[in-house]
Every structure is written in structure tokens, then in C-alpha cells.
mmCIF file of C-alpha atoms in Angstrom:
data_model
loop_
_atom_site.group_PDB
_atom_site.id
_atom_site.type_symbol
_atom_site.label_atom_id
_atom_site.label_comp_id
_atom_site.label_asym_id
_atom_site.label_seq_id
_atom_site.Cartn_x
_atom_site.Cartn_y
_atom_site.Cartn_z
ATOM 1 C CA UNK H 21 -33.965 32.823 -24.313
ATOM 2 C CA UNK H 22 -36.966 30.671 -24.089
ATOM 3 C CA UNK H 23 -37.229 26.837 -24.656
ATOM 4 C CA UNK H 24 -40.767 24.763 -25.415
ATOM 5 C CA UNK H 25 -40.729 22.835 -22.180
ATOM 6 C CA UNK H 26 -39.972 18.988 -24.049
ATOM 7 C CA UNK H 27 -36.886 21.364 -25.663
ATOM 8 C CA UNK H 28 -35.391 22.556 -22.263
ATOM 9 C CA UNK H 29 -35.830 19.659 -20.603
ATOM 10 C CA UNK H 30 -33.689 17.686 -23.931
ATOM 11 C CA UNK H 31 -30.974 20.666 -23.175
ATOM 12 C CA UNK H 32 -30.936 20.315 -19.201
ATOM 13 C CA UNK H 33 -30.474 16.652 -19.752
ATOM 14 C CA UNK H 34 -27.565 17.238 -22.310
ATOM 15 C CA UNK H 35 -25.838 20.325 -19.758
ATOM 16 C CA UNK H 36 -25.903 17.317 -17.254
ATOM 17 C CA UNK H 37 -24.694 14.733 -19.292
ATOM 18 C CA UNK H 38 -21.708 16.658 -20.670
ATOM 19 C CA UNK H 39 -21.095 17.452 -17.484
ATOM 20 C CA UNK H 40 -20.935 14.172 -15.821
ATOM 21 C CA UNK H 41 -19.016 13.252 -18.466
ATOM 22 C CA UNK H 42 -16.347 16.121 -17.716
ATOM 23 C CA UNK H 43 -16.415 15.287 -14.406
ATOM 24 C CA UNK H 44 -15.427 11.403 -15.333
ATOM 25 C CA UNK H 45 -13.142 11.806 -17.620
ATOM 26 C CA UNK H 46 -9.443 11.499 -16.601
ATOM 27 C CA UNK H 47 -7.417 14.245 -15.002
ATOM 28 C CA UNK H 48 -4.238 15.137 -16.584
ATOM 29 C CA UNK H 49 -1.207 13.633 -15.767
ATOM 30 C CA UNK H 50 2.547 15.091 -15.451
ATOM 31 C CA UNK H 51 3.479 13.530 -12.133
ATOM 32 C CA UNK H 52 7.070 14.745 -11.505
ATOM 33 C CA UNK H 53 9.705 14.915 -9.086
ATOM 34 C CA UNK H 54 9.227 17.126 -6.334
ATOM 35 C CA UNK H 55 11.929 16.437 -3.831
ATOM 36 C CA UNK H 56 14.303 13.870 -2.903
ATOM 37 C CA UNK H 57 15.412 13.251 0.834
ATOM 38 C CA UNK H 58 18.996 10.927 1.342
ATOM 39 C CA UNK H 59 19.707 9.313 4.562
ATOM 40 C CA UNK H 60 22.575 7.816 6.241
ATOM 41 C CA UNK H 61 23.080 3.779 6.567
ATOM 42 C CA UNK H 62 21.033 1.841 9.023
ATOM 43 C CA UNK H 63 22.672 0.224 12.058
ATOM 44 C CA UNK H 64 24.255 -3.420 10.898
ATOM 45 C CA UNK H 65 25.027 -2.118 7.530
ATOM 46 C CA UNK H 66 22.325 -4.100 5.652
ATOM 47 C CA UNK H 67 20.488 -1.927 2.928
ATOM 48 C CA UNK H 68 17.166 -3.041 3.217
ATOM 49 C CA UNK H 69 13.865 -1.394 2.962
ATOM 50 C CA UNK H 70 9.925 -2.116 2.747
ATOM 51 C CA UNK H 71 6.572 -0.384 3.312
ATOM 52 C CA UNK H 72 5.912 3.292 3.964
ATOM 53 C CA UNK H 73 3.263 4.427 6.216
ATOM 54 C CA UNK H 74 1.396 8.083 5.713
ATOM 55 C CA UNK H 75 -0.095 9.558 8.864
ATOM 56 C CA UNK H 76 -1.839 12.450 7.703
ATOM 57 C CA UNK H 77 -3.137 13.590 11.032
ATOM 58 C CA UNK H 78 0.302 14.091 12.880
ATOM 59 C CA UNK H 79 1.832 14.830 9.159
ATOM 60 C CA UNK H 80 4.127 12.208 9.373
ATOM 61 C CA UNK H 81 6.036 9.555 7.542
ATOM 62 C CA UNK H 82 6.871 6.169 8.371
ATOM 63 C CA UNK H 83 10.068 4.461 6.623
ATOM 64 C CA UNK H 84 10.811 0.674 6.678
ATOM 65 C CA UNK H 85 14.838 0.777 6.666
ATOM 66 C CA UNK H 86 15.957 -2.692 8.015
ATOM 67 C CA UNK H 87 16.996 -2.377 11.358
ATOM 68 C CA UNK H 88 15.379 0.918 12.177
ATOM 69 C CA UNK H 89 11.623 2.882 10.971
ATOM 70 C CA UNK H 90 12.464 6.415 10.184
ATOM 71 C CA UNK H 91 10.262 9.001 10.988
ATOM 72 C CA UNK H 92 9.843 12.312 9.146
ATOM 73 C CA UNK H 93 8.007 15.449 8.954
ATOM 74 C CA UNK H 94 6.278 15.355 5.989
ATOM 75 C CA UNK H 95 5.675 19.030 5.054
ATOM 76 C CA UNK H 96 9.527 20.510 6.258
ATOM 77 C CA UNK H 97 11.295 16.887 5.033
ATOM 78 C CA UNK H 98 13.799 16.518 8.719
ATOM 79 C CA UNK H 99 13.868 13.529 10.218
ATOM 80 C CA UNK H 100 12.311 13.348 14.066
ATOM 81 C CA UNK H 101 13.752 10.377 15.080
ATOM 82 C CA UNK H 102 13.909 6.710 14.552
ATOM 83 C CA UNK H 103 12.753 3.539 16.403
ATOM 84 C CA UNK H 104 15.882 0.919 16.638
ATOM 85 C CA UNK H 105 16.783 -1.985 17.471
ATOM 86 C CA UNK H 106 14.959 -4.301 15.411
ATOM 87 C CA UNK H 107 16.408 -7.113 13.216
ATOM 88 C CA UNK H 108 14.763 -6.882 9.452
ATOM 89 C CA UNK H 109 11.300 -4.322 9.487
ATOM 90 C CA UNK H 110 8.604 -4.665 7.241
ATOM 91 C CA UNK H 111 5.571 -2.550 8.380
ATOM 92 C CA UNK H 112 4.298 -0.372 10.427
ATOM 93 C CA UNK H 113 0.541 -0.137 11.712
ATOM 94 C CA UNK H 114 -0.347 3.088 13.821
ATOM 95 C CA UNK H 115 -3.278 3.597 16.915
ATOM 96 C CA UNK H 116 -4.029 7.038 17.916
ATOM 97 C CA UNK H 117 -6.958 5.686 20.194
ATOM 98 C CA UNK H 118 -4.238 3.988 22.283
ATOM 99 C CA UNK H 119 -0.829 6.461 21.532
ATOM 100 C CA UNK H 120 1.087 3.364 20.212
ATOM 101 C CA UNK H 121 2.584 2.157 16.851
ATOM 102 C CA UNK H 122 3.328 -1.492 16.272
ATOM 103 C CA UNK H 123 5.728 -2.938 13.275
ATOM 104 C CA UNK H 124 6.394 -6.272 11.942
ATOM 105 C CA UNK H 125 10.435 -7.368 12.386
ATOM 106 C CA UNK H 126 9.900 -10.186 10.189
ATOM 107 C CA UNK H 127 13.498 -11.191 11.053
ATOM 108 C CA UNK H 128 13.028 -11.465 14.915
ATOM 109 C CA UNK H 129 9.356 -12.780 14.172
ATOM 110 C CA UNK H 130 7.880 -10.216 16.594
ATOM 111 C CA UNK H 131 6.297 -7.211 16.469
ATOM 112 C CA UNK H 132 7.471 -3.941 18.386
ATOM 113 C CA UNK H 133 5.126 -1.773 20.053
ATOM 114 C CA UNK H 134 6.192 2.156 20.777
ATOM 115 C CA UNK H 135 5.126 5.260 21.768
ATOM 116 C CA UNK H 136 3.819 7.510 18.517
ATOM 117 C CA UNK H 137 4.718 10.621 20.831
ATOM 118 C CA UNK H 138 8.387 9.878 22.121
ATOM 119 C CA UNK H 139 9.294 6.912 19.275
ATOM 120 C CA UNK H 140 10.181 4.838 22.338
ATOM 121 C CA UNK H 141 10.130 1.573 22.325
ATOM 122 C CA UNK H 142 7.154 0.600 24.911
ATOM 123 C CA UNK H 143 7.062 -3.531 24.464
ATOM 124 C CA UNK H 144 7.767 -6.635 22.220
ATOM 125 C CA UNK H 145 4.917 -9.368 21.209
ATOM 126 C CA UNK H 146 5.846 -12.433 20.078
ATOM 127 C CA UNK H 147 5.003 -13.155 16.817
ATOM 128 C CA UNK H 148 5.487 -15.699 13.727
ATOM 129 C CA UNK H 149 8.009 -16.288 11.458
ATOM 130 C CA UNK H 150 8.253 -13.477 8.350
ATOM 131 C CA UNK H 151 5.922 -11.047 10.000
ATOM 132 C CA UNK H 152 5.426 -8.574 7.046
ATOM 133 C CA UNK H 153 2.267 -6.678 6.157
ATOM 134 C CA UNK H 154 0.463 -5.026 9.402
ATOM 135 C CA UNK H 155 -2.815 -2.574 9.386
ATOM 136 C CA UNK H 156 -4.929 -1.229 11.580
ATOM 137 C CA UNK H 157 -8.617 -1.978 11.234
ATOM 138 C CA UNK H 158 -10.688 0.745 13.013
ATOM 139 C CA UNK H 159 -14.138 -1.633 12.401
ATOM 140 C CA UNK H 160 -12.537 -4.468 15.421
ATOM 141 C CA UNK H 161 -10.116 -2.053 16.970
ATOM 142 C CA UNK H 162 -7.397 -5.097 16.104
ATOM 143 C CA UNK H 163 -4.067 -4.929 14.603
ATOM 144 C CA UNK H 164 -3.688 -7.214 12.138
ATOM 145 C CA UNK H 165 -0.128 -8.812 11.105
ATOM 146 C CA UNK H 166 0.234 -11.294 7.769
ATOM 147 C CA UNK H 167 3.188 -13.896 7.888
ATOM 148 C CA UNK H 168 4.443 -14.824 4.392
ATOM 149 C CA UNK H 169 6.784 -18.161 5.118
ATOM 150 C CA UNK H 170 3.997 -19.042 8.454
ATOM 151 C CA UNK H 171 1.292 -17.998 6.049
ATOM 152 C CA UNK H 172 -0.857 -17.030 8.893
ATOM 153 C CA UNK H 173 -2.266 -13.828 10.418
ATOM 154 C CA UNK H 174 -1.666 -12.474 13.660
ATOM 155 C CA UNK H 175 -4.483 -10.313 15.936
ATOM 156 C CA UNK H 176 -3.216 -8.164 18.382
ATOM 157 C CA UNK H 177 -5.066 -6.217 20.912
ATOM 158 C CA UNK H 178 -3.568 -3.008 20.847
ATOM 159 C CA UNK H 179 -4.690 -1.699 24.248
ATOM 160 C CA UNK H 180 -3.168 -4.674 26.367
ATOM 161 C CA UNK H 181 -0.499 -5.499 23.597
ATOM 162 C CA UNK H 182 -1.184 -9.421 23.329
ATOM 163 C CA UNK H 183 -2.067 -11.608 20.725
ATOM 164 C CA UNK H 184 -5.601 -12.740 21.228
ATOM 165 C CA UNK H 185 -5.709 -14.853 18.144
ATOM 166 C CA UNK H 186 -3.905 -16.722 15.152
ATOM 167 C CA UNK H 187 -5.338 -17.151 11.869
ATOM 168 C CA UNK H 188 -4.007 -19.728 9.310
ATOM 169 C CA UNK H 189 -4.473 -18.621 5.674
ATOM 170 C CA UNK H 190 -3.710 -21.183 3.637
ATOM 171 C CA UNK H 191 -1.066 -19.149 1.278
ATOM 172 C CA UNK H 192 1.627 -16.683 2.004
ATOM 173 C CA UNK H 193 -0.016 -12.607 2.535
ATOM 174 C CA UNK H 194 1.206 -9.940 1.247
ATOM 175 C CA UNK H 195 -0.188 -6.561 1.254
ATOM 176 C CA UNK H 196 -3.569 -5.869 3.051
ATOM 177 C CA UNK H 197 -6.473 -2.997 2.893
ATOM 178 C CA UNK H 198 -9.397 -2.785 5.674
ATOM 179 C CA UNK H 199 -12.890 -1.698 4.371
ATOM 180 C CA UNK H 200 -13.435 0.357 7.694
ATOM 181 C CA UNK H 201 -16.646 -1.758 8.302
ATOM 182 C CA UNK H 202 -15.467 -5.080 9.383
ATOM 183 C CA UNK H 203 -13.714 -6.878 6.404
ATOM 184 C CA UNK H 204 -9.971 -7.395 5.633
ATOM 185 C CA UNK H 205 -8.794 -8.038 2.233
ATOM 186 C CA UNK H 206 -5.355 -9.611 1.484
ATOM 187 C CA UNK H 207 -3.459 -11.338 -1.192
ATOM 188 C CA UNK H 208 -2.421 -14.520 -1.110
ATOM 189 C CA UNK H 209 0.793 -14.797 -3.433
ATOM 190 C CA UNK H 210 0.982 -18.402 -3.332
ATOM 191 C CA UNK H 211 -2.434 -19.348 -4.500
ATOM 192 C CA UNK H 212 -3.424 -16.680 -6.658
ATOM 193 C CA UNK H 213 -6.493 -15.121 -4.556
ATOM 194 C CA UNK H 214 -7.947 -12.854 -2.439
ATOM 195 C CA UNK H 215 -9.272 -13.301 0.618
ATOM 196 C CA UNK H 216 -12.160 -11.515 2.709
ATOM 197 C CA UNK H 217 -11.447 -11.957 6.499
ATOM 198 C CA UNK H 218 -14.261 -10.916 8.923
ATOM 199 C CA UNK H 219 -12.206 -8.595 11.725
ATOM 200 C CA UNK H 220 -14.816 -9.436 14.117
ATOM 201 C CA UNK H 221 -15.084 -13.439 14.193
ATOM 202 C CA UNK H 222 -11.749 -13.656 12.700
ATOM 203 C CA UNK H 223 -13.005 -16.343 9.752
ATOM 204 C CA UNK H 224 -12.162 -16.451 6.334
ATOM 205 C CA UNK H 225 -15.282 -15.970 4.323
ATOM 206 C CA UNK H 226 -14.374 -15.875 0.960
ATOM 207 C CA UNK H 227 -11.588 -16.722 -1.588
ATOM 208 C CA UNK H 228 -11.148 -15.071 -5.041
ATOM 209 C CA UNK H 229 -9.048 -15.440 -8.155
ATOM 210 C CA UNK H 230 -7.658 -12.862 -9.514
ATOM 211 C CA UNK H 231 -6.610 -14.013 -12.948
ATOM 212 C CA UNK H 232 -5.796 -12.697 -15.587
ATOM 213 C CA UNK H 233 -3.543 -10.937 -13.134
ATOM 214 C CA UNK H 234 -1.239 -13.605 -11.362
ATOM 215 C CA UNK H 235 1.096 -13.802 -7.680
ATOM 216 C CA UNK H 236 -0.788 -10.522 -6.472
ATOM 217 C CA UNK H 237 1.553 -8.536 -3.763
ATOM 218 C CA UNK H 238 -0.183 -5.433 -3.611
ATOM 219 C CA UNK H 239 -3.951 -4.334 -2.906
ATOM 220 C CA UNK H 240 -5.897 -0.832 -2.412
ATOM 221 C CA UNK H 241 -9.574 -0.467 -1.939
ATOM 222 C CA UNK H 242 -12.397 2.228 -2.744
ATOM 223 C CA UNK H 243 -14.458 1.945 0.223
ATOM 224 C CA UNK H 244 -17.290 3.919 -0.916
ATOM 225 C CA UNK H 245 -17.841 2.366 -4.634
ATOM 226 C CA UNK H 246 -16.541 -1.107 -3.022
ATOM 227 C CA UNK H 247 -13.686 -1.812 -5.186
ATOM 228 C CA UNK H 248 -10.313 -3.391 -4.700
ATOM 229 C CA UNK H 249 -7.415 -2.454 -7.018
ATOM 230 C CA UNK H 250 -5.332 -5.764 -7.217
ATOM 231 C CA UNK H 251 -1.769 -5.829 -8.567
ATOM 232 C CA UNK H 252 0.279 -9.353 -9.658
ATOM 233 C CA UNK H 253 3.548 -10.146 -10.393
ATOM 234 C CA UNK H 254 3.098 -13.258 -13.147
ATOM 235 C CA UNK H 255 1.666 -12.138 -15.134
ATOM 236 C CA UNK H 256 2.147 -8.500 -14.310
ATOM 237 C CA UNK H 257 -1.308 -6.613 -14.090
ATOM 238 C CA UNK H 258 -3.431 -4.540 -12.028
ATOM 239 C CA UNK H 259 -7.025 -5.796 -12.163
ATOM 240 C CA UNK H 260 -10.726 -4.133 -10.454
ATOM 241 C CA UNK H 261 -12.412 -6.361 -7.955
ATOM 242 C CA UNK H 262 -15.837 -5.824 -6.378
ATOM 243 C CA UNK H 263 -15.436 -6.236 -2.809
ATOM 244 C CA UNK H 264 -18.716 -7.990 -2.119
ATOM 245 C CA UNK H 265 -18.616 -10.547 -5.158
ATOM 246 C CA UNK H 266 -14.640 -10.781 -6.640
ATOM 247 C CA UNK H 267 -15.948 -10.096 -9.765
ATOM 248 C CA UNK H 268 -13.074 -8.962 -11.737
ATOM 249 C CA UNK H 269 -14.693 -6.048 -13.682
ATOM 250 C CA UNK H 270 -13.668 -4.251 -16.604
ATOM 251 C CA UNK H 271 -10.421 -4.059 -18.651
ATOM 252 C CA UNK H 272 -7.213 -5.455 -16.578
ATOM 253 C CA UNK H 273 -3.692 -3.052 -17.037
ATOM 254 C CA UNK H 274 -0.342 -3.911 -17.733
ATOM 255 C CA UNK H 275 2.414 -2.667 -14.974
ATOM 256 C CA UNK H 276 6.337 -3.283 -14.210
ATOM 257 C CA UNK H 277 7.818 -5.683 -13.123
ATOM 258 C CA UNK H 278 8.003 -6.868 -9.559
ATOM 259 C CA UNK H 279 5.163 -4.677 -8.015
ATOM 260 C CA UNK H 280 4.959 -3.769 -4.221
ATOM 261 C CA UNK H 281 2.262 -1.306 -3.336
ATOM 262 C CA UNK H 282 -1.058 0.224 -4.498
ATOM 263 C CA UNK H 283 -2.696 3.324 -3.047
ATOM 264 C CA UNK H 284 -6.016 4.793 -3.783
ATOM 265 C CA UNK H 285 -6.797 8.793 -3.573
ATOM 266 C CA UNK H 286 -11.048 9.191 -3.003
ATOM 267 C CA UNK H 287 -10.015 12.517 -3.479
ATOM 268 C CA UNK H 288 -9.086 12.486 -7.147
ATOM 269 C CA UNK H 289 -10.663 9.228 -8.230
ATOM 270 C CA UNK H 290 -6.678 7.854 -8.967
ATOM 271 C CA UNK H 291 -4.997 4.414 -8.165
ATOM 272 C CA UNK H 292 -1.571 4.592 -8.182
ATOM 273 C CA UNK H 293 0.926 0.775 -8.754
ATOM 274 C CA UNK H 294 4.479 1.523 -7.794
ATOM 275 C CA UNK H 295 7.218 -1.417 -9.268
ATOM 276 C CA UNK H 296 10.539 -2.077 -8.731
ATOM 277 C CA UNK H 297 11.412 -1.528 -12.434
ATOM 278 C CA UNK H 298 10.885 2.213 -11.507
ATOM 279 C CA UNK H 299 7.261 3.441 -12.787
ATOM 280 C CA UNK H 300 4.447 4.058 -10.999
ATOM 281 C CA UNK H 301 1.248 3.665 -13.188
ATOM 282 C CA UNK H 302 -1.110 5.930 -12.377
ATOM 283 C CA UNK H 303 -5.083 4.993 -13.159
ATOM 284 C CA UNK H 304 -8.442 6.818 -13.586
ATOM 285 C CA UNK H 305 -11.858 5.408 -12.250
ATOM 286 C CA UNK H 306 -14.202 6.925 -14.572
ATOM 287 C CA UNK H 307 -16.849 5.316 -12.565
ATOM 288 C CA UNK H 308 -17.087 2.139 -10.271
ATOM 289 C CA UNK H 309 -17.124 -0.140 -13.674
ATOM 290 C CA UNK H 310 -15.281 2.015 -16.045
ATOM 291 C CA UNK H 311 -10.969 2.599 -15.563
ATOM 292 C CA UNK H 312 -8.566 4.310 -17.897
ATOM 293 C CA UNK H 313 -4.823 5.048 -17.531
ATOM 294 C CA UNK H 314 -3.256 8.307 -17.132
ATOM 295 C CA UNK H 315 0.295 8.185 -17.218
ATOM 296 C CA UNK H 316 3.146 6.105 -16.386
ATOM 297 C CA UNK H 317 5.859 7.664 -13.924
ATOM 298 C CA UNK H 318 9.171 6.910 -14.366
ATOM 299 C CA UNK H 319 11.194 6.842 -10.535
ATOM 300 C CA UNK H 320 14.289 4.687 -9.860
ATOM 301 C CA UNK H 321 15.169 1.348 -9.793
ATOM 302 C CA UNK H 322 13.942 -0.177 -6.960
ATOM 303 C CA UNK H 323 11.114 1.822 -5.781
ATOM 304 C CA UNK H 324 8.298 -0.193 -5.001
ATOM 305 C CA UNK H 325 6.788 0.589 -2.013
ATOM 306 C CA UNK H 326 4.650 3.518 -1.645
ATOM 307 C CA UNK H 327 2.040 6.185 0.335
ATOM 308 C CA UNK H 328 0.334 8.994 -0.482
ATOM 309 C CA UNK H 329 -0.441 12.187 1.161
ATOM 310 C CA UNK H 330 -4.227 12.521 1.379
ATOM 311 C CA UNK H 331 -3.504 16.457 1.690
ATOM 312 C CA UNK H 332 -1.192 17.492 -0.852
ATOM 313 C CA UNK H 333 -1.939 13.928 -3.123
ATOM 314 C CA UNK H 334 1.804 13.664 -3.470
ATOM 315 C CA UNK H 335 3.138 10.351 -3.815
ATOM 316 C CA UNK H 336 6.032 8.866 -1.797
ATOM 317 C CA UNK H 337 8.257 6.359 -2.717
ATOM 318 C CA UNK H 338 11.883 4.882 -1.559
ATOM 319 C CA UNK H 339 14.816 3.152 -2.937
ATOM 320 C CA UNK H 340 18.412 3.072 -2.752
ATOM 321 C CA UNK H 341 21.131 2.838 -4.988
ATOM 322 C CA UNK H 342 22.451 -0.272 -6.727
ATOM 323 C CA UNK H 343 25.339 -2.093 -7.425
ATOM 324 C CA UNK H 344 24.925 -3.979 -10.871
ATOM 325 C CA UNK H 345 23.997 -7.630 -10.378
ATOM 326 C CA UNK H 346 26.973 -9.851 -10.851
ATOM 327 C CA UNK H 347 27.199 -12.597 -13.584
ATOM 328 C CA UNK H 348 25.143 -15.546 -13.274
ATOM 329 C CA UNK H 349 26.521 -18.893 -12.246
ATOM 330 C CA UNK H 350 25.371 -22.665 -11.350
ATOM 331 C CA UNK H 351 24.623 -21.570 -7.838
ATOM 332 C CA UNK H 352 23.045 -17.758 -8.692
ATOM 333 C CA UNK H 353 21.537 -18.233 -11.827
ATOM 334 C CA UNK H 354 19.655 -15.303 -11.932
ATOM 335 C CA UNK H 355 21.557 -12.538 -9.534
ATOM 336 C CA UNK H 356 19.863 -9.262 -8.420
ATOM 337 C CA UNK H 357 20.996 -5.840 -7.846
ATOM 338 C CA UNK H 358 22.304 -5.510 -4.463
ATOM 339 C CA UNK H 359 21.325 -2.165 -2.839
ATOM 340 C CA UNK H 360 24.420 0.033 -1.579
ATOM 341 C CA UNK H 361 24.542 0.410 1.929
ATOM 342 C CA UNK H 362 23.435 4.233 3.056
ATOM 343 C CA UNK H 363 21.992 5.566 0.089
ATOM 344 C CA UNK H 364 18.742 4.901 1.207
ATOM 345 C CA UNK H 365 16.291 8.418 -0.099
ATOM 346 C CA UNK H 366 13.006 9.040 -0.205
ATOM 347 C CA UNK H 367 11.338 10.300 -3.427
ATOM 348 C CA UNK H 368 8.187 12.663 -3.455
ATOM 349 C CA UNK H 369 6.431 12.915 -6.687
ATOM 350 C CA UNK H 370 3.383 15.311 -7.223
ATOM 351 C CA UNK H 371 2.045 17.478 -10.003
#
């Protein structure tokens, strides 16, 4: 068939717009559970548990459980081994340049440094007082650990294992994301913001709101469009930041309650907010300024921390069970759950 040249050129421009328009529009949902993997009580008898780390390299997953990090094989589900003798875990960050992996004990206000090959336990840094939230930025070759009660920051040197530097903050961290190139976000529950910390001359250089969203916990970036993904508890929302400006853009969502983690897949454009109320909420970026949501997961009570595969994009999250939360009285007025001692499992969702 033959077109007048003005006529093609209206139906190449339409072929490409429909297109881009396919390509935008969100992917279907029907994230369900794949497996679930039980393990036995920690050491102390304390059922505690925080942040998962994904190393998609060695195929391997990192589990917060208290007194120990639990390591397992992500594609056969066994467990390899653990790293004990810590006193309450948070985090773990991991440096293949160096063979080590270093985790926040909050509890003993330290972090532990070990051997990613053997698990061993290689060396203990001093640290400050509720050491939670620890990455790795790539950019300053630094490990980087956020103190909620010292609200401060930590720098470690990961090749000699020291501190090299302190950072106060002004408001208790929680969950950070490096851009790769040199910049640190992290929320700051305490006073509502974000902050940008250069990795390089370890300064603050700028502090963002993030209302309407309020007490933000968790935080996931898209490094090539420049966006953070920035999740509050009160009031309870996930909300689009631009990295360079914190400009909130676009529509904010509504999540669960008590949210822990984001993560963002490149790979299929999706942000995924995990809450202890049991959902994940799973959104679409359409494009840099445009989001949508896809579905909302329902998991178990509980879990709220979360990783993702990069390989398979199935998402992991862990919880225990729960005793119901006793009745309220002058001294508890508003009792929680309390987690069961070993019945700690890990949960893989996928589609």
C-alpha cells in the first residue's frame, strides 16, 4: 500500500505513539506466593528480625534474625550458614572489591565485619548507639552506617576496617539508597525530610520535605530517570522525589500501615512498598513524571522488610508468627503483637 508522503508520515507518528504508549502503560499484576522457607529460633531466644540484603552476583540472601544474619542460596532455598554472635542485627552492607560484609548490631553499637566467602567473623568496629541502616556506596568506596537514637552516620573504610569519619544528621535515619555517582539519600523520621549527603566530602547538602507523606522509613531510587520513591508512616504514603531538586512530583499513594522497605526494579519500571500490615503495593512508572498502581499484595502480618531479585524480579519478604497483643493497660496502652520465637520464614512472591 502506498501513502502521500504528509499521510505516512501522520501514520508513522501514530505506529510510534501507540507504541510508546504500550510500552508505558502498566504491566499486569498477580504477584503470588511462590515459596515459603521456615527456620529454627535464633540463639537467645528473642524473635527479632530487620532488613534483607539481595546479592545477585553470588545469588545470595542476606537475613536480619536478631542475634545471627542468615545466609541462603537463593535459587535451591538451603541455608549456607550464618554469622553469630551478635546482640540485636539490623543490616547488612556487602564489598566484593575487598571479600568482606559488614552489619549494623544496633544492640552492641558496633558493626561486624566478615568474610563473604567463609561467613567468618574477620573484626568488630566500634560504632554508635542504634546502628541500623548500612549500604555500600560504590561512587566513595565507603560504607555507610545511619544511627537512629545517635542520629548520626558512620563512614567506614572497608579496606582497613576503621571509621574515618562521623556525620551528625540532625534527625534519626532510617533507610538509605546511593545514586552510584556520589550522593546518599536517607530519611530522616524525626523531621520529616530527606537528605542528600555528598559520599565524597561527607556534607549534607540538601534537606527536603516530603509532605504530604509524613515519618518516612523507607526510600528506593531510579538512578537513571533520577527519582526517589519515598514511603511515610503518618500519614501513610509513598510519594516521587526528583533527586536533584526534592520536588515531590505527581500524584502521592496510599500504603499500610507501618512501612519498612522500598525496592525499585529498572528492569520492569516497578516500585514495590512492603508494610507490616501485610501488603506490598506494587507501582508503575509510566514515565519519570507519570506513576500508576498495579496491585496490592497481600503477605503476612509483619512483613515489612524486603529485596528483590534483579534476575528472576521475585520479591522477598520475612516475618514470623504472632502471638495476639495482650489487653491494654495504664502502663501498655497500646500493646503489639509479640513475634513467636522460631517461626521466623522467608516469603518469595513472584508472578
Amino acid at each position: 500500500m502506498r501513502f502521500p508522503i504528509l499521510g505516512y508520515c501522520a501514520v508513522c507518528m501514530l505506529i510510534v505513539s501507540l507504541g510508546a504508549f504500550v510500552l508505558a502503560a502498566p504491566p499486569a499484576g498477580n504477584y503470588h506466593l511462590l515459596k515459603k522457607i521456615s527456620f529454627g529460633a535464633a540463639p537467645g531466644g528473642i524473635e527479632y528480625f530487620d532488613y534483607l540484603n539481595f546479592d545477585p552476583t553470588a545469588r545470595r540472601v542476606y537475613i536480619s534474625h536478631g542475634t545471627e544474619f542468615i545466609v541462603v542460596d537463593a535459587d535451591k532455598g538451603t541455608t549456607l550458614g550464618t554469622i553469630s554472635g551478635l546482640k540485636r542485627d539490623h543490616g547488612v552492607a556487602l564489598v566484593p572489591e575487598v571479600g568482606r560484609g559488614f552489619i549494623s548490631d544496633g544492640g552492641a553499637a558496633q558493626i561486624v565485619m566478615f568474610d563473604l566467602k567463609t561467613l567468618k567473623t574477620i573484626g568488630v568496629i566500634k560504632g554508635e548507639d542504634d546502628a541500623d541502616s548500612i549500604i555500600y556506596d560504590p561512587a566513595s568506596k565507603h560504607v555507610f552506617v545511619f544511627n537512629g537514637n545517635s542520629k548520626s552516620a558512620t563512614v567506614i573504610d572497608p579496606a582497613k576496617g576503621e571509621v574515618i569519619a562521623t556525620i551528625p544528621l540532625g534527625g534519626a535515619p532510617e533507610q538509605a539508597v546511593a545514586d552510584g555517582k556520589g550522593m546518599i539519600y536517607n530519611n530522616l523520621e524525626s523531621t520529616n525530610e530527606v537528605i542528600a549527603i555528598d559520599s565524597h566530602d561527607l556534607k549534607i547538602k540538601s534537606r527536603w520535605p516530603v509532605a504530604p507523606a509524613g515519618q518516612p522509613v523507607s526510600i528506593a531510587m531510579d538512578r537513571a530517570h533520577r527519582r526517589l520513591f519515598v514511603a511515610g508512616r503518618n500519614p501513610k504514603m509513598l510519594v516521587v522525589m526528583d533527586a536533584d531538586s526534592g520536588r515531590i512530583i505527581g500524584e502521592s499513594f496510599p500504603i499500610g500501615d507501618r512501612v519498612d522497605t522500598n525496592v525499585f526494579d529498572p528492569a520492569t519500571a516497578l516500585i514495590a512498598a512492603a508494610t507490616r500490615e501485610g501488603t506490598i503495593h506494587i507501582i508503575h512508572e509510566d514515565s519519570p513524571d507519570k506513576y500508576s498502581l498495579v496491585e496490592t499484595v497481600k503477605t503476612e502480618f509483619g512483613a515489612k522488610t524486603m529485596a528483590l531479585d534483579p534476575k528472576t524480579h521475585n520479591l522477598y519478604v520475612d516475618t514470623s508468627d504472632f502471638e495476639p497483643a495482650s489487653a491494654p493497660t495504664t502502663q501498655q496502652p497500646n500493646p503489639q503483637p509479640r513475634a513467636v520465637p522460631g517461626t521466623l520464614h522467608l516469603l518469595i512472591y513472584g508472578r
